[in-house]
């Protein structure tokens, strides 16, 4: 995903995998999934290392593509138990042993895109408060994200009355409120209008360029091609082929 025009206001860093000052230890991957021996074996081409199913470097944007709901189930299960035969690390932190630390690191849009009831503004502020943000900060970030995501005109609209694109933008806003380092998003770009896709492309591009890493699921290879330069395939919640170029 190429950063949008507004990304120039953020500081520029060297985000290449392993890029570090001489003698410094490379930073851990944003997301790493390893085989632990209890699940179905992945084919050799799924990774260049026997036990590594997936490695996602910092400031990357990857699409998880599947013809059914396998990609959604794959993302939904990562922070719960990792899935059968898998071990997960988020910036080097194990969700099973340090769940609170991982929750602070990750913003999630679950499959089905559940949202709190009420108006858009209340949903954003309420989510921020539940994430532990102080009230003043919660309101400020909700207002800023509503503006960035083109939601100011529907701030008082009930979530239940939103269009699919507006709902998707609201869900992504909720995931971004606590400024996570990794976003796991289930189908944020499927079946949305063109304006919503453009807004999400811009916002997620800025986020990946300046703050963190995006992994999103989709049932459309075309959506993956428009949004990112890399994708991986999932079938029956197993990584079947990783880090394919989209030939965008």
PDB file of C-alpha atoms in Angstrom:
ATOM      1  CA  UNK A   1       0.000   0.000   0.000  1.00  0.00           C
ATOM      2  CA  UNK A   2       1.478   3.273  -1.033  1.00  0.00           C
ATOM      3  CA  UNK A   3       1.187   6.096   1.521  1.00  0.00           C
ATOM      4  CA  UNK A   4      -1.293   8.854   0.744  1.00  0.00           C
ATOM      5  CA  UNK A   5      -0.340  12.477   0.152  1.00  0.00           C
ATOM      6  CA  UNK A   6      -0.845  13.398   3.803  1.00  0.00           C
ATOM      7  CA  UNK A   7       1.857  10.961   4.924  1.00  0.00           C
ATOM      8  CA  UNK A   8       4.530  13.588   4.296  1.00  0.00           C
ATOM      9  CA  UNK A   9       3.667  15.215   7.619  1.00  0.00           C
ATOM     10  CA  UNK A  10       4.954  12.155   9.467  1.00  0.00           C
ATOM     11  CA  UNK A  11       8.626  11.491  10.164  1.00  0.00           C
ATOM     12  CA  UNK A  12      10.379   9.212   7.692  1.00  0.00           C
ATOM     13  CA  UNK A  13      12.168   6.127   9.030  1.00  0.00           C
ATOM     14  CA  UNK A  14      13.914   3.139   7.513  1.00  0.00           C
ATOM     15  CA  UNK A  15      11.282   0.411   7.810  1.00  0.00           C
ATOM     16  CA  UNK A  16      13.058  -2.288   5.834  1.00  0.00           C
ATOM     17  CA  UNK A  17      13.062  -5.699   7.561  1.00  0.00           C
ATOM     18  CA  UNK A  18      16.196  -5.984   9.669  1.00  0.00           C
ATOM     19  CA  UNK A  19      17.210  -2.376   9.172  1.00  0.00           C
ATOM     20  CA  UNK A  20      18.979  -1.341  12.373  1.00  0.00           C
ATOM     21  CA  UNK A  21      22.115   0.528  13.423  1.00  0.00           C
ATOM     22  CA  UNK A  22      25.338  -1.459  13.187  1.00  0.00           C
ATOM     23  CA  UNK A  23      25.543  -3.932  16.054  1.00  0.00           C
ATOM     24  CA  UNK A  24      21.915  -3.412  17.114  1.00  0.00           C
ATOM     25  CA  UNK A  25      19.565  -6.364  17.362  1.00  0.00           C
ATOM     26  CA  UNK A  26      16.906  -6.309  14.587  1.00  0.00           C
ATOM     27  CA  UNK A  27      13.427  -5.494  15.815  1.00  0.00           C
ATOM     28  CA  UNK A  28      10.944  -8.396  15.977  1.00  0.00           C
ATOM     29  CA  UNK A  29       8.410  -8.860  13.220  1.00  0.00           C
ATOM     30  CA  UNK A  30       5.070  -7.116  13.572  1.00  0.00           C
ATOM     31  CA  UNK A  31       3.384 -10.512  13.245  1.00  0.00           C
ATOM     32  CA  UNK A  32       4.901 -13.966  13.174  1.00  0.00           C
ATOM     33  CA  UNK A  33       3.042 -17.272  12.981  1.00  0.00           C
ATOM     34  CA  UNK A  34       4.935 -20.515  13.527  1.00  0.00           C
ATOM     35  CA  UNK A  35       3.955 -24.149  13.274  1.00  0.00           C
ATOM     36  CA  UNK A  36       4.144 -25.984  16.603  1.00  0.00           C
ATOM     37  CA  UNK A  37       3.600 -29.492  15.285  1.00  0.00           C
ATOM     38  CA  UNK A  38      -0.014 -29.967  16.321  1.00  0.00           C
ATOM     39  CA  UNK A  39      -1.719 -28.871  13.120  1.00  0.00           C
ATOM     40  CA  UNK A  40      -1.823 -29.779   9.477  1.00  0.00           C
ATOM     41  CA  UNK A  41       1.468 -29.399   7.708  1.00  0.00           C
ATOM     42  CA  UNK A  42       1.826 -26.447   5.378  1.00  0.00           C
ATOM     43  CA  UNK A  43       3.311 -26.983   1.928  1.00  0.00           C
ATOM     44  CA  UNK A  44       7.000 -26.130   1.483  1.00  0.00           C
ATOM     45  CA  UNK A  45       6.280 -23.038  -0.601  1.00  0.00           C
ATOM     46  CA  UNK A  46       4.251 -21.452   2.217  1.00  0.00           C
ATOM     47  CA  UNK A  47       7.456 -20.234   3.817  1.00  0.00           C
ATOM     48  CA  UNK A  48      11.180 -20.253   3.324  1.00  0.00           C
ATOM     49  CA  UNK A  49      11.709 -21.691   6.819  1.00  0.00           C
ATOM     50  CA  UNK A  50      10.330 -25.031   7.963  1.00  0.00           C
ATOM     51  CA  UNK A  51       8.392 -23.835  11.015  1.00  0.00           C
ATOM     52  CA  UNK A  52       7.459 -20.350   9.845  1.00  0.00           C
ATOM     53  CA  UNK A  53       4.013 -20.076   8.327  1.00  0.00           C
ATOM     54  CA  UNK A  54       3.962 -16.311   8.141  1.00  0.00           C
ATOM     55  CA  UNK A  55       6.236 -13.369   8.886  1.00  0.00           C
ATOM     56  CA  UNK A  56       4.966  -9.807   8.463  1.00  0.00           C
ATOM     57  CA  UNK A  57       7.489  -7.008   8.813  1.00  0.00           C
ATOM     58  CA  UNK A  58       6.696  -3.678  10.406  1.00  0.00           C
ATOM     59  CA  UNK A  59       4.937  -1.076   8.248  1.00  0.00           C
ATOM     60  CA  UNK A  60       3.782  -3.668   5.741  1.00  0.00           C
ATOM     61  CA  UNK A  61       0.273  -4.039   4.359  1.00  0.00           C
ATOM     62  CA  UNK A  62      -0.819  -7.574   3.464  1.00  0.00           C
ATOM     63  CA  UNK A  63      -4.090  -8.989   2.174  1.00  0.00           C
ATOM     64  CA  UNK A  64      -5.326 -12.406   3.326  1.00  0.00           C
ATOM     65  CA  UNK A  65      -7.356 -13.882   0.465  1.00  0.00           C
ATOM     66  CA  UNK A  66      -9.763 -16.824   0.556  1.00  0.00           C
ATOM     67  CA  UNK A  67     -12.805 -17.866  -1.453  1.00  0.00           C
ATOM     68  CA  UNK A  68     -14.811 -18.546   1.717  1.00  0.00           C
ATOM     69  CA  UNK A  69     -14.604 -17.342   5.326  1.00  0.00           C
ATOM     70  CA  UNK A  70     -11.255 -19.073   5.978  1.00  0.00           C
ATOM     71  CA  UNK A  71      -9.349 -15.777   5.912  1.00  0.00           C
ATOM     72  CA  UNK A  72     -11.716 -14.228   8.468  1.00  0.00           C
ATOM     73  CA  UNK A  73     -11.480 -17.261  10.753  1.00  0.00           C
ATOM     74  CA  UNK A  74      -7.699 -17.199  10.405  1.00  0.00           C
ATOM     75  CA  UNK A  75      -7.502 -13.560  11.579  1.00  0.00           C
ATOM     76  CA  UNK A  76     -10.167 -13.997  14.265  1.00  0.00           C
ATOM     77  CA  UNK A  77      -8.278 -16.912  15.810  1.00  0.00           C
ATOM     78  CA  UNK A  78      -4.795 -15.412  15.865  1.00  0.00           C
ATOM     79  CA  UNK A  79      -5.141 -13.547  19.157  1.00  0.00           C
ATOM     80  CA  UNK A  80      -7.305 -16.172  20.860  1.00  0.00           C
ATOM     81  CA  UNK A  81      -5.344 -19.384  20.631  1.00  0.00           C
ATOM     82  CA  UNK A  82      -3.376 -18.928  17.425  1.00  0.00           C
ATOM     83  CA  UNK A  83      -5.325 -21.745  15.831  1.00  0.00           C
ATOM     84  CA  UNK A  84      -4.481 -25.459  15.691  1.00  0.00           C
ATOM     85  CA  UNK A  85      -0.777 -26.190  15.661  1.00  0.00           C
ATOM     86  CA  UNK A  86       0.254 -22.549  15.597  1.00  0.00           C
ATOM     87  CA  UNK A  87       2.128 -20.126  17.834  1.00  0.00           C
ATOM     88  CA  UNK A  88       1.752 -16.378  17.325  1.00  0.00           C
ATOM     89  CA  UNK A  89       3.926 -13.410  18.283  1.00  0.00           C
ATOM     90  CA  UNK A  90       2.955  -9.742  17.905  1.00  0.00           C
ATOM     91  CA  UNK A  91       6.054  -7.549  18.016  1.00  0.00           C
ATOM     92  CA  UNK A  92       7.694 -10.407  19.904  1.00  0.00           C
ATOM     93  CA  UNK A  93       4.857 -10.711  22.464  1.00  0.00           C
ATOM     94  CA  UNK A  94       2.915 -13.976  22.913  1.00  0.00           C
ATOM     95  CA  UNK A  95      -0.876 -13.419  23.103  1.00  0.00           C
ATOM     96  CA  UNK A  96      -1.296 -16.512  25.289  1.00  0.00           C
ATOM     97  CA  UNK A  97       1.058 -15.360  28.036  1.00  0.00           C
ATOM     98  CA  UNK A  98       0.655 -11.569  27.747  1.00  0.00           C
ATOM     99  CA  UNK A  99      -2.896 -10.970  26.437  1.00  0.00           C
ATOM    100  CA  UNK A 100      -3.225  -7.465  27.905  1.00  0.00           C
ATOM    101  CA  UNK A 101       0.021  -6.326  26.283  1.00  0.00           C
ATOM    102  CA  UNK A 102      -1.097  -7.696  22.924  1.00  0.00           C
ATOM    103  CA  UNK A 103      -4.499  -6.003  23.191  1.00  0.00           C
ATOM    104  CA  UNK A 104      -2.683  -2.699  23.554  1.00  0.00           C
ATOM    105  CA  UNK A 105      -0.607  -3.461  20.462  1.00  0.00           C
ATOM    106  CA  UNK A 106      -3.429  -4.587  18.172  1.00  0.00           C
ATOM    107  CA  UNK A 107      -6.539  -2.997  16.675  1.00  0.00           C
ATOM    108  CA  UNK A 108      -9.132  -5.496  15.459  1.00  0.00           C
ATOM    109  CA  UNK A 109     -12.167  -5.546  13.199  1.00  0.00           C
ATOM    110  CA  UNK A 110     -13.759  -8.949  13.787  1.00  0.00           C
ATOM    111  CA  UNK A 111     -15.668 -10.936  11.185  1.00  0.00           C
ATOM    112  CA  UNK A 112     -19.209  -9.638  10.828  1.00  0.00           C
ATOM    113  CA  UNK A 113     -17.926  -6.175  11.773  1.00  0.00           C
ATOM    114  CA  UNK A 114     -19.672  -5.893  15.177  1.00  0.00           C
ATOM    115  CA  UNK A 115     -20.124  -2.340  16.483  1.00  0.00           C
ATOM    116  CA  UNK A 116     -21.606  -0.852  19.662  1.00  0.00           C
ATOM    117  CA  UNK A 117     -25.196   0.324  19.382  1.00  0.00           C
ATOM    118  CA  UNK A 118     -25.936   4.038  19.219  1.00  0.00           C
ATOM    119  CA  UNK A 119     -24.735   6.913  17.086  1.00  0.00           C
ATOM    120  CA  UNK A 120     -21.376   6.850  15.303  1.00  0.00           C
ATOM    121  CA  UNK A 121     -19.798   9.451  17.617  1.00  0.00           C
ATOM    122  CA  UNK A 122     -20.976   7.575  20.716  1.00  0.00           C
ATOM    123  CA  UNK A 123     -19.682   4.283  19.329  1.00  0.00           C
ATOM    124  CA  UNK A 124     -16.245   5.785  18.747  1.00  0.00           C
ATOM    125  CA  UNK A 125     -16.048   7.529  22.130  1.00  0.00           C
ATOM    126  CA  UNK A 126     -17.431   4.501  23.987  1.00  0.00           C
ATOM    127  CA  UNK A 127     -14.890   2.211  22.335  1.00  0.00           C
ATOM    128  CA  UNK A 128     -12.053   4.565  23.276  1.00  0.00           C
ATOM    129  CA  UNK A 129     -13.209   4.669  26.899  1.00  0.00           C
ATOM    130  CA  UNK A 130     -13.384   0.879  27.076  1.00  0.00           C
ATOM    131  CA  UNK A 131      -9.828   0.781  25.736  1.00  0.00           C
ATOM    132  CA  UNK A 132      -8.763   2.854  28.751  1.00  0.00           C
ATOM    133  CA  UNK A 133      -8.317   6.274  27.145  1.00  0.00           C
ATOM    134  CA  UNK A 134      -9.068   9.306  29.352  1.00  0.00           C
ATOM    135  CA  UNK A 135     -12.423  10.954  28.482  1.00  0.00           C
ATOM    136  CA  UNK A 136     -10.872  14.079  26.953  1.00  0.00           C
ATOM    137  CA  UNK A 137      -8.502  12.024  24.821  1.00  0.00           C
ATOM    138  CA  UNK A 138     -11.330   9.688  23.796  1.00  0.00           C
ATOM    139  CA  UNK A 139     -13.436  12.573  22.494  1.00  0.00           C
ATOM    140  CA  UNK A 140     -10.467  14.186  20.741  1.00  0.00           C
ATOM    141  CA  UNK A 141      -9.423  11.008  18.934  1.00  0.00           C
ATOM    142  CA  UNK A 142     -13.014  10.141  18.028  1.00  0.00           C
ATOM    143  CA  UNK A 143     -13.440  13.586  16.483  1.00  0.00           C
ATOM    144  CA  UNK A 144     -10.138  13.413  14.591  1.00  0.00           C
ATOM    145  CA  UNK A 145     -10.860   9.940  13.221  1.00  0.00           C
ATOM    146  CA  UNK A 146     -14.393  10.877  12.217  1.00  0.00           C
ATOM    147  CA  UNK A 147     -12.919  13.705  10.160  1.00  0.00           C
ATOM    148  CA  UNK A 148     -10.157  11.553   8.640  1.00  0.00           C
ATOM    149  CA  UNK A 149     -12.649   8.809   7.732  1.00  0.00           C
ATOM    150  CA  UNK A 150     -15.259  11.145   6.282  1.00  0.00           C
ATOM    151  CA  UNK A 151     -17.795  10.412   9.021  1.00  0.00           C
ATOM    152  CA  UNK A 152     -18.517  13.895  10.354  1.00  0.00           C
ATOM    153  CA  UNK A 153     -21.780  14.127   8.409  1.00  0.00           C
ATOM    154  CA  UNK A 154     -23.076  10.911  10.011  1.00  0.00           C
ATOM    155  CA  UNK A 155     -21.705  11.319  13.541  1.00  0.00           C
ATOM    156  CA  UNK A 156     -25.247  11.443  14.959  1.00  0.00           C
ATOM    157  CA  UNK A 157     -26.561   8.649  12.740  1.00  0.00           C
ATOM    158  CA  UNK A 158     -27.309   5.322  14.464  1.00  0.00           C
ATOM    159  CA  UNK A 159     -24.797   2.636  13.568  1.00  0.00           C
ATOM    160  CA  UNK A 160     -27.659   0.399  12.446  1.00  0.00           C
ATOM    161  CA  UNK A 161     -28.608   2.929   9.738  1.00  0.00           C
ATOM    162  CA  UNK A 162     -25.149   3.218   8.140  1.00  0.00           C
ATOM    163  CA  UNK A 163     -24.342   2.084   4.620  1.00  0.00           C
ATOM    164  CA  UNK A 164     -21.834  -0.805   4.337  1.00  0.00           C
ATOM    165  CA  UNK A 165     -19.053   1.652   3.486  1.00  0.00           C
ATOM    166  CA  UNK A 166     -19.863   3.955   6.407  1.00  0.00           C
ATOM    167  CA  UNK A 167     -20.056   0.984   8.756  1.00  0.00           C
ATOM    168  CA  UNK A 168     -16.668  -0.265   7.575  1.00  0.00           C
ATOM    169  CA  UNK A 169     -15.101   3.171   8.092  1.00  0.00           C
ATOM    170  CA  UNK A 170     -16.590   3.354  11.594  1.00  0.00           C
ATOM    171  CA  UNK A 171     -15.246  -0.094  12.467  1.00  0.00           C
ATOM    172  CA  UNK A 172     -11.754   0.839  11.262  1.00  0.00           C
ATOM    173  CA  UNK A 173     -12.000   4.045  13.290  1.00  0.00           C
ATOM    174  CA  UNK A 174     -12.800   2.030  16.423  1.00  0.00           C
ATOM    175  CA  UNK A 175      -9.765  -0.176  15.760  1.00  0.00           C
ATOM    176  CA  UNK A 176      -7.469   2.848  15.390  1.00  0.00           C
ATOM    177  CA  UNK A 177      -8.541   4.801  18.491  1.00  0.00           C
ATOM    178  CA  UNK A 178      -5.819   3.520  20.826  1.00  0.00           C
ATOM    179  CA  UNK A 179      -3.102   3.934  18.136  1.00  0.00           C
ATOM    180  CA  UNK A 180      -2.158   0.258  17.831  1.00  0.00           C
ATOM    181  CA  UNK A 181       0.948  -1.045  16.090  1.00  0.00           C
ATOM    182  CA  UNK A 182      -0.886  -3.794  14.203  1.00  0.00           C
ATOM    183  CA  UNK A 183      -4.320  -3.835  12.568  1.00  0.00           C
ATOM    184  CA  UNK A 184      -6.128  -7.130  11.916  1.00  0.00           C
ATOM    185  CA  UNK A 185      -9.161  -6.270   9.801  1.00  0.00           C
ATOM    186  CA  UNK A 186     -11.832  -8.670   8.548  1.00  0.00           C
ATOM    187  CA  UNK A 187     -13.156  -7.600   5.131  1.00  0.00           C
ATOM    188  CA  UNK A 188     -13.005  -3.813   5.621  1.00  0.00           C
ATOM    189  CA  UNK A 189     -12.982  -3.250   1.840  1.00  0.00           C
ATOM    190  CA  UNK A 190     -15.415  -5.874   0.544  1.00  0.00           C
ATOM    191  CA  UNK A 191     -18.743  -4.593  -0.785  1.00  0.00           C
ATOM    192  CA  UNK A 192     -18.037  -0.945   0.038  1.00  0.00           C
ATOM    193  CA  UNK A 193     -18.688   2.025  -2.236  1.00  0.00           C
ATOM    194  CA  UNK A 194     -15.912   3.655  -4.234  1.00  0.00           C
ATOM    195  CA  UNK A 195     -15.693   6.701  -1.941  1.00  0.00           C
ATOM    196  CA  UNK A 196     -15.318   4.501   1.145  1.00  0.00           C
ATOM    197  CA  UNK A 197     -12.612   2.436  -0.525  1.00  0.00           C
ATOM    198  CA  UNK A 198     -10.676   5.562  -1.449  1.00  0.00           C
ATOM    199  CA  UNK A 199     -10.943   6.951   2.082  1.00  0.00           C
ATOM    200  CA  UNK A 200      -9.877   3.665   3.671  1.00  0.00           C
ATOM    201  CA  UNK A 201      -6.999   3.336   1.202  1.00  0.00           C
ATOM    202  CA  UNK A 202      -5.775   6.808   2.159  1.00  0.00           C
ATOM    203  CA  UNK A 203      -6.172   6.338   5.929  1.00  0.00           C
ATOM    204  CA  UNK A 204      -4.642   2.856   6.033  1.00  0.00           C
ATOM    205  CA  UNK A 205      -1.822   3.994   3.744  1.00  0.00           C
ATOM    206  CA  UNK A 206      -0.962   6.830   6.115  1.00  0.00           C
ATOM    207  CA  UNK A 207      -1.143   4.473   9.076  1.00  0.00           C
ATOM    208  CA  UNK A 208       1.169   1.898   7.466  1.00  0.00           C
ATOM    209  CA  UNK A 209       3.655   4.580   6.436  1.00  0.00           C
ATOM    210  CA  UNK A 210       3.843   6.224   9.841  1.00  0.00           C
ATOM    211  CA  UNK A 211       2.609   4.020  12.660  1.00  0.00           C
ATOM    212  CA  UNK A 212       2.053   0.317  12.170  1.00  0.00           C
ATOM    213  CA  UNK A 213       1.195  -2.713  10.070  1.00  0.00           C
ATOM    214  CA  UNK A 214      -2.024  -3.729   8.306  1.00  0.00           C
ATOM    215  CA  UNK A 215      -3.255  -7.286   7.687  1.00  0.00           C
ATOM    216  CA  UNK A 216      -6.743  -7.468   6.200  1.00  0.00           C
ATOM    217  CA  UNK A 217      -8.885 -10.258   4.826  1.00  0.00           C
ATOM    218  CA  UNK A 218     -10.816 -10.164   1.571  1.00  0.00           C
ATOM    219  CA  UNK A 219     -12.673 -12.511  -0.695  1.00  0.00           C
ATOM    220  CA  UNK A 220     -11.562 -10.538  -3.743  1.00  0.00           C
ATOM    221  CA  UNK A 221      -8.160 -10.799  -5.373  1.00  0.00           C
ATOM    222  CA  UNK A 222      -9.024  -7.589  -7.215  1.00  0.00           C
ATOM    223  CA  UNK A 223      -9.444  -5.719  -3.913  1.00  0.00           C
ATOM    224  CA  UNK A 224      -6.057  -7.087  -2.830  1.00  0.00           C
ATOM    225  CA  UNK A 225      -4.457  -5.861  -6.055  1.00  0.00           C
ATOM    226  CA  UNK A 226      -5.868  -2.378  -5.630  1.00  0.00           C
ATOM    227  CA  UNK A 227      -4.876  -2.052  -1.990  1.00  0.00           C
ATOM    228  CA  UNK A 228      -1.499  -3.695  -1.522  1.00  0.00           C
ATOM    229  CA  UNK A 229       1.533  -5.172  -3.245  1.00  0.00           C
ATOM    230  CA  UNK A 230       1.462  -8.451  -1.290  1.00  0.00           C
ATOM    231  CA  UNK A 231      -1.074 -11.120  -0.411  1.00  0.00           C
ATOM    232  CA  UNK A 232      -1.197 -14.612   0.977  1.00  0.00           C
ATOM    233  CA  UNK A 233      -3.730 -17.374   0.482  1.00  0.00           C
ATOM    234  CA  UNK A 234      -5.593 -19.199   3.240  1.00  0.00           C
ATOM    235  CA  UNK A 235      -7.659 -22.387   2.931  1.00  0.00           C
ATOM    236  CA  UNK A 236      -9.309 -24.149   5.891  1.00  0.00           C
ATOM    237  CA  UNK A 237      -7.535 -21.666   8.186  1.00  0.00           C
ATOM    238  CA  UNK A 238      -4.145 -22.869   6.945  1.00  0.00           C
ATOM    239  CA  UNK A 239      -1.651 -20.630   5.146  1.00  0.00           C
ATOM    240  CA  UNK A 240      -1.282 -22.204   1.715  1.00  0.00           C
ATOM    241  CA  UNK A 241       0.943 -19.678   0.003  1.00  0.00           C
ATOM    242  CA  UNK A 242       2.506 -16.596   1.515  1.00  0.00           C
ATOM    243  CA  UNK A 243       3.765 -13.185   0.403  1.00  0.00           C
ATOM    244  CA  UNK A 244       2.720 -13.393  -3.237  1.00  0.00           C
ATOM    245  CA  UNK A 245       3.053 -10.184  -5.260  1.00  0.00           C
ATOM    246  CA  UNK A 246      -0.250  -8.864  -6.557  1.00  0.00           C
ATOM    247  CA  UNK A 247       1.340  -7.598  -9.784  1.00  0.00           C
ATOM    248  CA  UNK A 248      -0.245  -4.218  -9.141  1.00  0.00           C
TER     249      UNK A 248
END
